[in-house]
Structures are given as C-alpha cells and as structure tokens.
C-alpha cells in the first residue's frame, strides 16, 4: 500500500476543513456543557474534539474504506486499535485537538494531528495550526515542509547541535512518576531555557523547525507522537526511546527524546533524563 501525493493533499484538506468547521467556531466560545473531564481536571475533551474527529473519520472511511482508523476520542471504546497499528496494512491516527486544555482555556496553542502508517511504519504526518492556518507536512524519505496559510512553503531543518547550557528545550514530566519527575525537573536547569507547551503539535513543530533543540515525553500515545516524530526525523533530527530503540506505531511506553543528532540525544538522555 502506498500513499500518493494526491492522497496527501486530500488528507491536508480534511484536517483544514475540520479545523474551520468544527474547531475554530468553538474556540473561546465553549459553553459549560461543551467541556468534560476524562481522567482528571487537566485531561479534557470538548465538543470540538468529538466533532472534528467524527468529521475527519467519516472522510477517511469514504476514501479508504479498508483502513484502520485510530482516533484519540474513539480509543476509549476500543483500545485494541492501538496495538493493531503494528501490523495494519494502512492506518490513520487522529488527534483532533491536541492541547485540549489550552483550547478549553482560550489559549491559542493547540493543533490537529494526522499520521499515516503502512505495515507498522509511519509514512506521512500532518500537523495543522487551526489558529494560524499553517501546516507542517512530513513524508517518509521526502522531508518536512511548512506551508503557510497563504500557500508559501519552506523546508524545515532541526537546530544545529549545541552545548547543553546553550540548548532550548522541554520535557513533558506531567505524566511521570517519582523519582523520575523530580529528577528530570531539577536537571532541566542545566539547559539554557525551557518551555512547556502542553501540546505535542507545537512541541514537534518547534523542534522540527529548529526553534527548540530537544523535547522529551514519557507517555507515548500514537496520536501525540507518530506524525511529530516523522516530522522531526525528516527534518534531520534523531528520535529514539529512552532505551535507544526506535519508536514504532503501536508502542505506548518507554519514553522518548527528540534531539538534533545522536550525540545530542545521548547528552540529553544522560544529563536531563539521568539514565
């Protein structure tokens, strides 16, 4: 199974249409009944999440009826879909509103993510910013590109390697347990500057475009990471799990680090993660 250039254009349009029709009309316009807690007060779902995922899913099913479709919001009803990514002939992974807490708070730092996998390999990824209308598109073996709302396009490249005290980065420690949580928070003081976006879409956007040197996560749900990891790798970066192995579709544990190159990755693993 292959994904054509025409398919990529179709997928990008699906994401943009969902953002225009379901996400942006509800941004800073949510009622009390439009937001619900999932597992905690910081893990939310809104009507924008549900309706955008439904719209994208319907479009994908119409064009690719045999494909496996994994949506973040549909996952609770059938958790078997995530491990099925390891062997699926063709699969699409959707995060309709990545950064839902930010979205619900009225903070314009959220995105829509769509990844494409073929037989256990991520072959394409789309990260769309509904507020700016800009889109990052990564294709296996063809690079990562930023397309502005006005149609201008540029190829992305990761940051050049730097000394740790000159690096800018972020580690999403919110899902970590102790003692990892406290150790990593303390070690982040070794970097030049740190950021916490609470949004994988923007974190991968920033690291793939060279604005951040590194990012790291402990929780590896596929809708948060598959598209972003491909974007980072196709922009020239090195991403691997904490144990050094590649991150693959279907995996949800083991932690992950994205850095400019393998040497930088090893430095972050040793000095920040502390393993």
mmCIF file with all atom_site columns, C-alpha atoms in Angstrom, residues 7-90:
data_model
loop_
_atom_site.group_PDB
_atom_site.id
_atom_site.type_symbol
_atom_site.label_atom_id
_atom_site.label_alt_id
_atom_site.label_comp_id
_atom_site.label_asym_id
_atom_site.label_entity_id
_atom_site.label_seq_id
_atom_site.pdbx_PDB_ins_code
_atom_site.Cartn_x
_atom_site.Cartn_y
_atom_site.Cartn_z
_atom_site.occupancy
_atom_site.B_iso_or_equiv
_atom_site.pdbx_formal_charge
_atom_site.auth_seq_id
_atom_site.auth_comp_id
_atom_site.auth_asym_id
_atom_site.auth_atom_id
_atom_site.pdbx_PDB_model_num
ATOM 1  C CA . UNK A 1 7  ? -3.767  11.434 -1.060 1.00 0.00 ? 7  UNK A CA 1
ATOM 2  C CA . UNK A 1 8  ? -1.533  13.756 0.973  1.00 0.00 ? 8  UNK A CA 1
ATOM 3  C CA . UNK A 1 9  ? -3.309  16.798 -0.452 1.00 0.00 ? 9  UNK A CA 1
ATOM 4  C CA . UNK A 1 10 ? -6.649  15.186 0.393  1.00 0.00 ? 10 UNK A CA 1
ATOM 5  C CA . UNK A 1 11 ? -5.559  14.496 3.976  1.00 0.00 ? 11 UNK A CA 1
ATOM 6  C CA . UNK A 1 12 ? -4.350  18.051 4.454  1.00 0.00 ? 12 UNK A CA 1
ATOM 7  C CA . UNK A 1 13 ? -7.657  19.378 3.186  1.00 0.00 ? 13 UNK A CA 1
ATOM 8  C CA . UNK A 1 14 ? -9.572  17.053 5.540  1.00 0.00 ? 14 UNK A CA 1
ATOM 9  C CA . UNK A 1 15 ? -7.682  18.456 8.503  1.00 0.00 ? 15 UNK A CA 1
ATOM 10 C CA . UNK A 1 16 ? -8.107  22.067 7.409  1.00 0.00 ? 16 UNK A CA 1
ATOM 11 C CA . UNK A 1 17 ? -11.829 21.674 6.782  1.00 0.00 ? 17 UNK A CA 1
ATOM 12 C CA . UNK A 1 18 ? -12.354 20.081 10.195 1.00 0.00 ? 18 UNK A CA 1
ATOM 13 C CA . UNK A 1 19 ? -10.485 22.950 11.818 1.00 0.00 ? 19 UNK A CA 1
ATOM 14 C CA . UNK A 1 20 ? -12.551 25.551 10.003 1.00 0.00 ? 20 UNK A CA 1
ATOM 15 C CA . UNK A 1 21 ? -15.909 23.862 10.516 1.00 0.00 ? 21 UNK A CA 1
ATOM 16 C CA . UNK A 1 22 ? -15.660 22.296 13.974 1.00 0.00 ? 22 UNK A CA 1
ATOM 17 C CA . UNK A 1 23 ? -12.704 23.699 15.921 1.00 0.00 ? 23 UNK A CA 1
ATOM 18 C CA . UNK A 1 24 ? -12.334 27.421 15.326 1.00 0.00 ? 24 UNK A CA 1
ATOM 19 C CA . UNK A 1 25 ? -16.059 28.298 15.698 1.00 0.00 ? 25 UNK A CA 1
ATOM 20 C CA . UNK A 1 26 ? -15.861 26.826 19.222 1.00 0.00 ? 26 UNK A CA 1
ATOM 21 C CA . UNK A 1 27 ? -12.555 28.382 20.237 1.00 0.00 ? 27 UNK A CA 1
ATOM 22 C CA . UNK A 1 28 ? -13.206 30.795 23.112 1.00 0.00 ? 28 UNK A CA 1
ATOM 23 C CA . UNK A 1 29 ? -16.877 30.028 22.590 1.00 0.00 ? 29 UNK A CA 1
ATOM 24 C CA . UNK A 1 30 ? -17.412 26.878 24.656 1.00 0.00 ? 30 UNK A CA 1
ATOM 25 C CA . UNK A 1 31 ? -20.375 26.511 26.962 1.00 0.00 ? 31 UNK A CA 1
ATOM 26 C CA . UNK A 1 32 ? -20.289 24.749 30.321 1.00 0.00 ? 32 UNK A CA 1
ATOM 27 C CA . UNK A 1 33 ? -21.714 21.562 28.791 1.00 0.00 ? 33 UNK A CA 1
ATOM 28 C CA . UNK A 1 34 ? -19.208 21.588 25.915 1.00 0.00 ? 34 UNK A CA 1
ATOM 29 C CA . UNK A 1 35 ? -16.251 20.538 28.116 1.00 0.00 ? 35 UNK A CA 1
ATOM 30 C CA . UNK A 1 36 ? -15.875 17.303 30.085 1.00 0.00 ? 36 UNK A CA 1
ATOM 31 C CA . UNK A 1 37 ? -13.154 15.724 32.182 1.00 0.00 ? 37 UNK A CA 1
ATOM 32 C CA . UNK A 1 38 ? -11.719 12.387 31.030 1.00 0.00 ? 38 UNK A CA 1
ATOM 33 C CA . UNK A 1 39 ? -9.270  11.200 33.683 1.00 0.00 ? 39 UNK A CA 1
ATOM 34 C CA . UNK A 1 40 ? -8.578  14.458 35.559 1.00 0.00 ? 40 UNK A CA 1
ATOM 35 C CA . UNK A 1 41 ? -9.145  18.212 35.582 1.00 0.00 ? 41 UNK A CA 1
ATOM 36 C CA . UNK A 1 42 ? -6.237  18.611 33.147 1.00 0.00 ? 42 UNK A CA 1
ATOM 37 C CA . UNK A 1 43 ? -7.353  15.805 30.800 1.00 0.00 ? 43 UNK A CA 1
ATOM 38 C CA . UNK A 1 44 ? -10.318 17.240 28.931 1.00 0.00 ? 44 UNK A CA 1
ATOM 39 C CA . UNK A 1 45 ? -12.497 16.598 25.926 1.00 0.00 ? 45 UNK A CA 1
ATOM 40 C CA . UNK A 1 46 ? -14.654 19.209 24.197 1.00 0.00 ? 46 UNK A CA 1
ATOM 41 C CA . UNK A 1 47 ? -17.326 19.179 21.527 1.00 0.00 ? 47 UNK A CA 1
ATOM 42 C CA . UNK A 1 48 ? -14.657 20.443 19.136 1.00 0.00 ? 48 UNK A CA 1
ATOM 43 C CA . UNK A 1 49 ? -12.573 17.293 19.754 1.00 0.00 ? 49 UNK A CA 1
ATOM 44 C CA . UNK A 1 50 ? -15.514 14.970 19.195 1.00 0.00 ? 50 UNK A CA 1
ATOM 45 C CA . UNK A 1 51 ? -16.976 16.673 16.141 1.00 0.00 ? 51 UNK A CA 1
ATOM 46 C CA . UNK A 1 52 ? -13.640 17.268 14.425 1.00 0.00 ? 52 UNK A CA 1
ATOM 47 C CA . UNK A 1 53 ? -12.630 13.628 14.913 1.00 0.00 ? 53 UNK A CA 1
ATOM 48 C CA . UNK A 1 54 ? -16.000 12.461 13.612 1.00 0.00 ? 54 UNK A CA 1
ATOM 49 C CA . UNK A 1 55 ? -15.683 14.647 10.514 1.00 0.00 ? 55 UNK A CA 1
ATOM 50 C CA . UNK A 1 56 ? -12.140 13.507 9.700  1.00 0.00 ? 56 UNK A CA 1
ATOM 51 C CA . UNK A 1 57 ? -13.002 9.856  10.368 1.00 0.00 ? 57 UNK A CA 1
ATOM 52 C CA . UNK A 1 58 ? -16.005 9.973  8.024  1.00 0.00 ? 58 UNK A CA 1
ATOM 53 C CA . UNK A 1 59 ? -13.901 11.462 5.211  1.00 0.00 ? 59 UNK A CA 1
ATOM 54 C CA . UNK A 1 60 ? -11.167 8.854  5.688  1.00 0.00 ? 60 UNK A CA 1
ATOM 55 C CA . UNK A 1 61 ? -13.632 5.947  5.710  1.00 0.00 ? 61 UNK A CA 1
ATOM 56 C CA . UNK A 1 62 ? -15.160 7.149  2.476  1.00 0.00 ? 62 UNK A CA 1
ATOM 57 C CA . UNK A 1 63 ? -11.822 7.357  0.652  1.00 0.00 ? 63 UNK A CA 1
ATOM 58 C CA . UNK A 1 64 ? -10.016 4.456  2.390  1.00 0.00 ? 64 UNK A CA 1
ATOM 59 C CA . UNK A 1 65 ? -12.773 2.013  3.443  1.00 0.00 ? 65 UNK A CA 1
ATOM 60 C CA . UNK A 1 66 ? -10.381 -0.816 4.375  1.00 0.00 ? 66 UNK A CA 1
ATOM 61 C CA . UNK A 1 67 ? -8.047  1.292  6.520  1.00 0.00 ? 67 UNK A CA 1
ATOM 62 C CA . UNK A 1 68 ? -7.715  1.112  10.299 1.00 0.00 ? 68 UNK A CA 1
ATOM 63 C CA . UNK A 1 69 ? -8.662  4.435  11.829 1.00 0.00 ? 69 UNK A CA 1
ATOM 64 C CA . UNK A 1 70 ? -7.422  5.296  15.312 1.00 0.00 ? 70 UNK A CA 1
ATOM 65 C CA . UNK A 1 71 ? -8.922  8.420  16.860 1.00 0.00 ? 71 UNK A CA 1
ATOM 66 C CA . UNK A 1 72 ? -7.961  9.658  20.306 1.00 0.00 ? 72 UNK A CA 1
ATOM 67 C CA . UNK A 1 73 ? -11.562 10.195 21.357 1.00 0.00 ? 73 UNK A CA 1
ATOM 68 C CA . UNK A 1 74 ? -12.801 6.854  19.946 1.00 0.00 ? 74 UNK A CA 1
ATOM 69 C CA . UNK A 1 75 ? -9.972  4.950  21.654 1.00 0.00 ? 75 UNK A CA 1
ATOM 70 C CA . UNK A 1 76 ? -11.865 4.554  24.937 1.00 0.00 ? 76 UNK A CA 1
ATOM 71 C CA . UNK A 1 77 ? -14.500 2.458  23.166 1.00 0.00 ? 77 UNK A CA 1
ATOM 72 C CA . UNK A 1 78 ? -11.952 0.077  21.595 1.00 0.00 ? 78 UNK A CA 1
ATOM 73 C CA . UNK A 1 79 ? -8.430  0.028  22.980 1.00 0.00 ? 79 UNK A CA 1
ATOM 74 C CA . UNK A 1 80 ? -7.378  -2.818 20.680 1.00 0.00 ? 80 UNK A CA 1
ATOM 75 C CA . UNK A 1 81 ? -6.857  -0.360 17.816 1.00 0.00 ? 81 UNK A CA 1
ATOM 76 C CA . UNK A 1 82 ? -3.540  0.958  19.172 1.00 0.00 ? 82 UNK A CA 1
ATOM 77 C CA . UNK A 1 83 ? -1.615  -2.362 19.244 1.00 0.00 ? 83 UNK A CA 1
ATOM 78 C CA . UNK A 1 84 ? -3.198  -3.143 15.861 1.00 0.00 ? 84 UNK A CA 1
ATOM 79 C CA . UNK A 1 85 ? -1.107  -0.311 14.385 1.00 0.00 ? 85 UNK A CA 1
ATOM 80 C CA . UNK A 1 86 ? 1.953   -2.575 14.480 1.00 0.00 ? 86 UNK A CA 1
ATOM 81 C CA . UNK A 1 87 ? 0.598   -4.751 11.653 1.00 0.00 ? 87 UNK A CA 1
ATOM 82 C CA . UNK A 1 88 ? -2.120  -2.743 9.899  1.00 0.00 ? 88 UNK A CA 1
ATOM 83 C CA . UNK A 1 89 ? -1.763  -2.609 6.118  1.00 0.00 ? 89 UNK A CA 1
ATOM 84 C CA . UNK A 1 90 ? -2.915  1.022  6.187  1.00 0.00 ? 90 UNK A CA 1
#
